[in-house]
Amino acid sequence: MICPGEEGTPLPYTASPVRLLWSDLVLFINKIWALPGIFLPLNLSRTGPWDEFYPSLRNGLIVVLHMFLMVYQVALLFSLPVMVLFMIPALWILIYIAGAFLLNYVIVMVGLNGFRRILISQVPVTERPGHERESWFYINGIAAGSRWAQMNVDQLSSTFGRRIIGIHNRTAGVVFDLVECLIQRDFSYATGDIRDSYSCIKKALLNPECDKVVLLLHSQGGIEGGLVMDWLLDEIPHDILCKLEIFTFGSAANHFNAPRWTKLASPDIISTTDLVHQHGNSIGYIEHYANAADIVALGGVLHFVDIPNRYMGRLFVRPSSGHLLNQHYLDNMFTLGPDKKVLESNQFMDMEVEPFASGIHSYINSSHRAKYRPIARDKDFLTALSQQTQTNGVDGVLRVKDFSRLWQYRNGRSPEVHVRRNTD
């Protein structure tokens, strides 16, 4: 059922799975122009050993294997209606499908995934006081075997100076990964890695020795993280869930829940005229980072973010393409120097932002929109930050780095604590 005035609004994520599936297929066709932007720009001469397309023999073999799997899986899908058309006996079709899937499984497990579900960062980091009371997790996106997922974990660890635990979202090949994305997103189906992620994150949140849980998500990991968050919102009290901070890159999710809560200052008060409320968000912080011409983000966070109460959190958009986490996101948003430390300046973080009534938009000589949308409880903080910037003699110029909480974690640092007034 579509209410009057909602004809142009995307279906709610609780709609019929079949309708959601059809809507996603139409959305993909409409965004197909951005498909090359998944891999572009390549800039192979500027890549480093952690980049997915760094010209090494092992990365080359991974790319060749993915190309073979794409051809193999497309051929398999097209062969099924042909077999039905020629009235091949159903038993033989089932045997054919079972054999094809078994071969695919052997190829991806031996050639790409390995058998470890949990990946630990392997780069040396010097933990600062307080880091021992933090837990950092990462869920990767599509087409990431164990090598690429490990490279993601290692670069994240070096970027933020923390030990990162990667929960490996195993690849089945690009085509089958896309099918799995549709099943997870449209049918809200929790695959094994989603269940493992939920278990790990819930355990960390309930650990009294842990004061902060940070969840980093990329691509399909956004879908999985969104489903994990739905479960956590059902089971974890707000005073514990507020320890959770979530940061996504090129998120493919169609929703991100984080309802606000209201609490009475004194439960003994009976007179409604004397009630004093406290307000807050269920999740401590949520930030989304997206490239404007990334087809996954265009069909995910960038498509749904403007729907009220559908995609909670701040949004930062970089006017470029590319979907690979290390090569297209981290290298440009958290650029590392030769010493593997984040440089204090890069083009994205230095982008100027202009505050206005409903949020903050940013432009950098491009027709693409880069947007930052503050959550309600940040209004006082934004005003204070603007005043502080003017006082410091920077002519009132505000930049992305002034609003990015994730930026404050670079090189092992931690965000400053700002006192905020509760607002309605």
mmCIF file of N, CA and C in Angstrom, residues 122-198:
data_model
loop_
_atom_site.group_PDB
_atom_site.id
_atom_site.type_symbol
_atom_site.label_atom_id
_atom_site.label_comp_id
_atom_site.label_asym_id
_atom_site.label_seq_id
_atom_site.Cartn_x
_atom_site.Cartn_y
_atom_site.Cartn_z
ATOM 1 N N GLN A 122 47.470 -7.214 11.225
ATOM 2 C CA GLN A 122 48.820 -7.741 11.370
ATOM 3 C C GLN A 122 49.885 -6.653 11.390
ATOM 4 N N VAL A 123 49.484 -5.409 11.373
ATOM 5 C CA VAL A 123 50.459 -4.319 11.407
ATOM 6 C C VAL A 123 50.730 -3.940 12.861
ATOM 7 N N PRO A 124 51.984 -3.582 13.183
ATOM 8 C CA PRO A 124 52.277 -3.177 14.560
ATOM 9 C C PRO A 124 51.694 -1.793 14.850
ATOM 10 N N VAL A 125 50.979 -1.663 15.949
ATOM 11 C CA VAL A 125 50.437 -0.379 16.368
ATOM 12 C C VAL A 125 50.800 -0.146 17.824
ATOM 13 N N THR A 126 51.034 1.111 18.148
ATOM 14 C CA THR A 126 51.337 1.489 19.523
ATOM 15 C C THR A 126 50.063 2.003 20.166
ATOM 16 N N GLU A 127 49.474 1.180 21.004
ATOM 17 C CA GLU A 127 48.214 1.559 21.625
ATOM 18 C C GLU A 127 48.435 2.634 22.682
ATOM 19 N N ARG A 128 47.512 3.575 22.724
ATOM 20 C CA ARG A 128 47.560 4.651 23.693
ATOM 21 C C ARG A 128 46.682 4.299 24.896
ATOM 22 N N PRO A 129 46.855 5.016 25.994
ATOM 23 C CA PRO A 129 45.994 4.760 27.159
ATOM 24 C C PRO A 129 44.515 4.878 26.787
ATOM 25 N N GLY A 130 43.746 3.900 27.164
ATOM 26 C CA GLY A 130 42.321 3.883 26.858
ATOM 27 C C GLY A 130 41.961 2.975 25.708
ATOM 28 N N HIS A 131 42.929 2.676 24.834
ATOM 29 C CA HIS A 131 42.651 1.802 23.688
ATOM 30 C C HIS A 131 42.282 0.390 24.128
ATOM 31 N N GLU A 132 42.794 -0.016 25.286
ATOM 32 C CA GLU A 132 42.498 -1.372 25.751
ATOM 33 C C GLU A 132 41.026 -1.544 26.129
ATOM 34 N N ARG A 133 40.298 -0.435 26.248
ATOM 35 C CA ARG A 133 38.886 -0.485 26.587
ATOM 36 C C ARG A 133 38.008 -0.225 25.355
ATOM 37 N N GLU A 134 38.606 -0.363 24.182
ATOM 38 C CA GLU A 134 37.874 -0.209 22.925
ATOM 39 C C GLU A 134 37.912 -1.513 22.133
ATOM 40 N N SER A 135 36.857 -1.780 21.379
ATOM 41 C CA SER A 135 36.823 -2.915 20.452
ATOM 42 C C SER A 135 36.441 -2.401 19.076
ATOM 43 N N TRP A 136 37.289 -2.679 18.084
ATOM 44 C CA TRP A 136 37.063 -2.218 16.709
ATOM 45 C C TRP A 136 36.821 -3.420 15.800
ATOM 46 N N PHE A 137 35.725 -3.354 15.018
ATOM 47 C CA PHE A 137 35.368 -4.436 14.107
ATOM 48 C C PHE A 137 35.211 -3.890 12.690
ATOM 49 N N TYR A 138 35.422 -4.779 11.727
ATOM 50 C CA TYR A 138 35.255 -4.411 10.309
ATOM 51 C C TYR A 138 34.561 -5.542 9.570
ATOM 52 N N ILE A 139 33.560 -5.185 8.740
ATOM 53 C CA ILE A 139 32.900 -6.148 7.850
ATOM 54 C C ILE A 139 33.108 -5.673 6.420
ATOM 55 N N ASN A 140 33.682 -6.521 5.591
ATOM 56 C CA ASN A 140 34.050 -6.140 4.216
ATOM 57 C C ASN A 140 32.872 -6.240 3.264
ATOM 58 N N GLY A 141 33.090 -5.779 2.042
ATOM 59 C CA GLY A 141 32.071 -5.804 1.007
ATOM 60 C C GLY A 141 32.230 -6.976 0.061
ATOM 61 N N ILE A 142 31.624 -6.853 -1.131
ATOM 62 C CA ILE A 142 31.609 -7.958 -2.085
ATOM 63 C C ILE A 142 32.993 -8.176 -2.693
ATOM 64 N N ALA A 143 33.190 -9.385 -3.190
ATOM 65 C CA ALA A 143 34.369 -9.776 -3.972
ATOM 66 C C ALA A 143 35.667 -9.688 -3.185
ATOM 67 N N ALA A 144 35.595 -9.676 -1.869
ATOM 68 C CA ALA A 144 36.805 -9.588 -1.051
ATOM 69 C C ALA A 144 37.123 -10.952 -0.464
ATOM 70 N N GLY A 145 38.122 -11.611 -1.029
ATOM 71 C CA GLY A 145 38.621 -12.833 -0.439
ATOM 72 C C GLY A 145 39.457 -12.502 0.785
ATOM 73 N N SER A 146 40.104 -13.513 1.334
ATOM 74 C CA SER A 146 40.838 -13.297 2.584
ATOM 75 C C SER A 146 41.994 -12.318 2.406
ATOM 76 N N ARG A 147 42.641 -12.325 1.237
ATOM 77 C CA ARG A 147 43.781 -11.417 1.042
ATOM 78 C C ARG A 147 43.317 -9.970 1.014
ATOM 79 N N TRP A 148 42.312 -9.652 0.206
ATOM 80 C CA TRP A 148 41.853 -8.271 0.132
ATOM 81 C C TRP A 148 41.220 -7.826 1.445
ATOM 82 N N ALA A 149 40.479 -8.711 2.100
ATOM 83 C CA ALA A 149 39.898 -8.352 3.397
ATOM 84 C C ALA A 149 40.999 -8.098 4.426
ATOM 85 N N GLN A 150 42.063 -8.903 4.394
ATOM 86 C CA GLN A 150 43.180 -8.684 5.309
ATOM 87 C C GLN A 150 43.873 -7.359 5.019
ATOM 88 N N MET A 151 44.016 -7.007 3.732
ATOM 89 C CA MET A 151 44.611 -5.719 3.388
ATOM 90 C C MET A 151 43.743 -4.568 3.888
ATOM 91 N N ASN A 152 42.420 -4.732 3.800
ATOM 92 C CA ASN A 152 41.510 -3.719 4.348
ATOM 93 C C ASN A 152 41.737 -3.554 5.846
ATOM 94 N N VAL A 153 41.787 -4.675 6.558
ATOM 95 C CA VAL A 153 41.959 -4.646 8.006
ATOM 96 C C VAL A 153 43.289 -3.998 8.380
ATOM 97 N N ASP A 154 44.343 -4.331 7.647
ATOM 98 C CA ASP A 154 45.667 -3.785 7.966
ATOM 99 C C ASP A 154 45.735 -2.276 7.716
ATOM 100 N N GLN A 155 45.137 -1.820 6.610
ATOM 101 C CA GLN A 155 45.173 -0.381 6.351
ATOM 102 C C GLN A 155 44.312 0.377 7.360
ATOM 103 N N LEU A 156 43.176 -0.178 7.734
ATOM 104 C CA LEU A 156 42.355 0.449 8.765
ATOM 105 C C LEU A 156 43.102 0.518 10.087
ATOM 106 N N SER A 157 43.816 -0.549 10.422
ATOM 107 C CA SER A 157 44.575 -0.585 11.661
ATOM 108 C C SER A 157 45.668 0.474 11.670
ATOM 109 N N SER A 158 46.388 0.596 10.557
ATOM 110 C CA SER A 158 47.437 1.608 10.459
ATOM 111 C C SER A 158 46.845 3.015 10.470
ATOM 112 N N THR A 159 45.680 3.195 9.845
ATOM 113 C CA THR A 159 45.041 4.508 9.770
ATOM 114 C C THR A 159 44.601 5.005 11.142
ATOM 115 N N PHE A 160 44.016 4.124 11.926
ATOM 116 C CA PHE A 160 43.432 4.551 13.202
ATOM 117 C C PHE A 160 44.235 4.106 14.422
ATOM 118 N N GLY A 161 45.375 3.454 14.199
ATOM 119 C CA GLY A 161 46.264 3.116 15.300
ATOM 120 C C GLY A 161 45.645 2.191 16.317
ATOM 121 N N ARG A 162 44.793 1.292 15.871
ATOM 122 C CA ARG A 162 44.141 0.337 16.746
ATOM 123 C C ARG A 162 44.220 -1.070 16.167
ATOM 124 N N ARG A 163 44.041 -2.035 17.044
ATOM 125 C CA ARG A 163 43.896 -3.418 16.609
ATOM 126 C C ARG A 163 42.489 -3.584 16.054
ATOM 127 N N ILE A 164 42.376 -4.063 14.830
ATOM 128 C CA ILE A 164 41.085 -4.218 14.156
ATOM 129 C C ILE A 164 40.771 -5.708 14.014
ATOM 130 N N ILE A 165 39.536 -6.061 14.326
ATOM 131 C CA ILE A 165 39.061 -7.439 14.131
ATOM 132 C C ILE A 165 38.168 -7.459 12.893
ATOM 133 N N GLY A 166 38.581 -8.184 11.877
ATOM 134 C CA GLY A 166 37.792 -8.296 10.658
ATOM 135 C C GLY A 166 36.915 -9.535 10.691
ATOM 136 N N ILE A 167 35.614 -9.344 10.474
ATOM 137 C CA ILE A 167 34.689 -10.473 10.356
ATOM 138 C C ILE A 167 34.484 -10.694 8.868
ATOM 139 N N HIS A 168 35.081 -11.755 8.347
ATOM 140 C CA HIS A 168 35.182 -11.922 6.901
ATOM 141 C C HIS A 168 33.841 -12.299 6.269
ATOM 142 N N ASN A 169 33.347 -11.415 5.442
ATOM 143 C CA ASN A 169 32.195 -11.685 4.585
ATOM 144 C C ASN A 169 32.732 -12.351 3.325
ATOM 145 N N ARG A 170 32.710 -13.670 3.304
ATOM 146 C CA ARG A 170 33.379 -14.415 2.238
ATOM 147 C C ARG A 170 32.721 -14.156 0.882
ATOM 148 N N THR A 171 33.549 -14.114 -0.136
ATOM 149 C CA THR A 171 33.046 -13.920 -1.488
ATOM 150 C C THR A 171 32.679 -15.253 -2.124
ATOM 151 N N ALA A 172 31.661 -15.229 -2.975
ATOM 152 C CA ALA A 172 31.298 -16.396 -3.778
ATOM 153 C C ALA A 172 31.498 -16.086 -5.258
ATOM 154 N N GLY A 173 32.212 -14.989 -5.543
ATOM 155 C CA GLY A 173 32.288 -14.484 -6.908
ATOM 156 C C GLY A 173 31.344 -13.302 -7.043
ATOM 157 N N VAL A 174 31.683 -12.368 -7.915
ATOM 158 C CA VAL A 174 30.948 -11.108 -8.002
ATOM 159 C C VAL A 174 29.454 -11.329 -8.259
ATOM 160 N N VAL A 175 29.107 -12.179 -9.217
ATOM 161 C CA VAL A 175 27.700 -12.372 -9.584
ATOM 162 C C VAL A 175 26.918 -12.967 -8.420
ATOM 163 N N PHE A 176 27.448 -14.019 -7.822
ATOM 164 C CA PHE A 176 26.750 -14.645 -6.696
ATOM 165 C C PHE A 176 26.722 -13.721 -5.477
ATOM 166 N N ASP A 177 27.758 -12.894 -5.315
ATOM 167 C CA ASP A 177 27.753 -11.908 -4.222
ATOM 168 C C ASP A 177 26.612 -10.911 -4.395
ATOM 169 N N LEU A 178 26.385 -10.481 -5.631
ATOM 170 C CA LEU A 178 25.289 -9.549 -5.888
ATOM 171 C C LEU A 178 23.938 -10.199 -5.592
ATOM 172 N N VAL A 179 23.801 -11.476 -5.946
ATOM 173 C CA VAL A 179 22.565 -12.204 -5.624
ATOM 174 C C VAL A 179 22.385 -12.264 -4.103
ATOM 175 N N GLU A 180 23.472 -12.527 -3.391
ATOM 176 C CA GLU A 180 23.394 -12.587 -1.929
ATOM 177 C C GLU A 180 23.009 -11.228 -1.347
ATOM 178 N N CYS A 181 23.533 -10.144 -1.930
ATOM 179 C CA CYS A 181 23.166 -8.792 -1.482
ATOM 180 C C CYS A 181 21.665 -8.571 -1.596
ATOM 181 N N LEU A 182 21.091 -8.975 -2.715
ATOM 182 C CA LEU A 182 19.651 -8.797 -2.923
ATOM 183 C C LEU A 182 18.850 -9.620 -1.909
ATOM 184 N N ILE A 183 19.320 -10.840 -1.627
ATOM 185 C CA ILE A 183 18.621 -11.687 -0.651
ATOM 186 C C ILE A 183 18.691 -11.066 0.741
ATOM 187 N N GLN A 184 19.875 -10.590 1.117
ATOM 188 C CA GLN A 184 20.032 -9.970 2.435
ATOM 189 C C GLN A 184 19.213 -8.686 2.541
ATOM 190 N N ARG A 185 19.271 -7.869 1.513
ATOM 191 C CA ARG A 185 18.666 -6.538 1.562
ATOM 192 C C ARG A 185 17.152 -6.590 1.414
ATOM 193 N N ASP A 186 16.649 -7.411 0.506
ATOM 194 C CA ASP A 186 15.213 -7.419 0.210
ATOM 195 C C ASP A 186 14.433 -8.421 1.043
ATOM 196 N N PHE A 187 15.095 -9.495 1.486
ATOM 197 C CA PHE A 187 14.409 -10.509 2.283
ATOM 198 C C PHE A 187 14.825 -10.461 3.756
ATOM 199 N N SER A 188 15.721 -9.511 4.094
ATOM 200 C CA SER A 188 16.231 -9.373 5.474
ATOM 201 C C SER A 188 16.746 -10.713 5.993
ATOM 202 N N TYR A 189 17.439 -11.447 5.126
ATOM 203 C CA TYR A 189 17.937 -12.767 5.484
ATOM 204 C C TYR A 189 19.339 -12.652 6.086
ATOM 205 N N ALA A 190 19.531 -13.216 7.249
ATOM 206 C CA ALA A 190 20.814 -13.154 7.948
ATOM 207 C C ALA A 190 21.673 -14.355 7.579
ATOM 208 N N THR A 191 22.708 -14.127 6.806
ATOM 209 C CA THR A 191 23.656 -15.181 6.448
ATOM 210 C C THR A 191 24.591 -15.442 7.636
ATOM 211 N N GLY A 192 25.466 -16.440 7.491
ATOM 212 C CA GLY A 192 26.332 -16.833 8.598
ATOM 213 C C GLY A 192 27.222 -15.718 9.097
ATOM 214 N N ASP A 193 27.767 -14.892 8.196
ATOM 215 C CA ASP A 193 28.654 -13.819 8.633
ATOM 216 C C ASP A 193 27.887 -12.746 9.398
ATOM 217 N N ILE A 194 26.618 -12.532 9.069
ATOM 218 C CA ILE A 194 25.797 -11.580 9.831
ATOM 219 C C ILE A 194 25.596 -12.094 11.249
ATOM 220 N N ARG A 195 25.322 -13.379 11.372
ATOM 221 C CA ARG A 195 25.120 -13.963 12.698
ATOM 222 C C ARG A 195 26.407 -13.917 13.518
ATOM 223 N N ASP A 196 27.539 -14.196 12.879
ATOM 224 C CA ASP A 196 28.822 -14.118 13.581
ATOM 225 C C ASP A 196 29.110 -12.683 14.014
ATOM 226 N N SER A 197 28.807 -11.729 13.137
ATOM 227 C CA SER A 197 29.046 -10.325 13.461
ATOM 228 C C SER A 197 28.196 -9.903 14.649
ATOM 229 N N TYR A 198 26.942 -10.294 14.626
ATOM 230 C CA TYR A 198 26.043 -9.945 15.730
ATOM 231 C C TYR A 198 26.560 -10.502 17.053
#
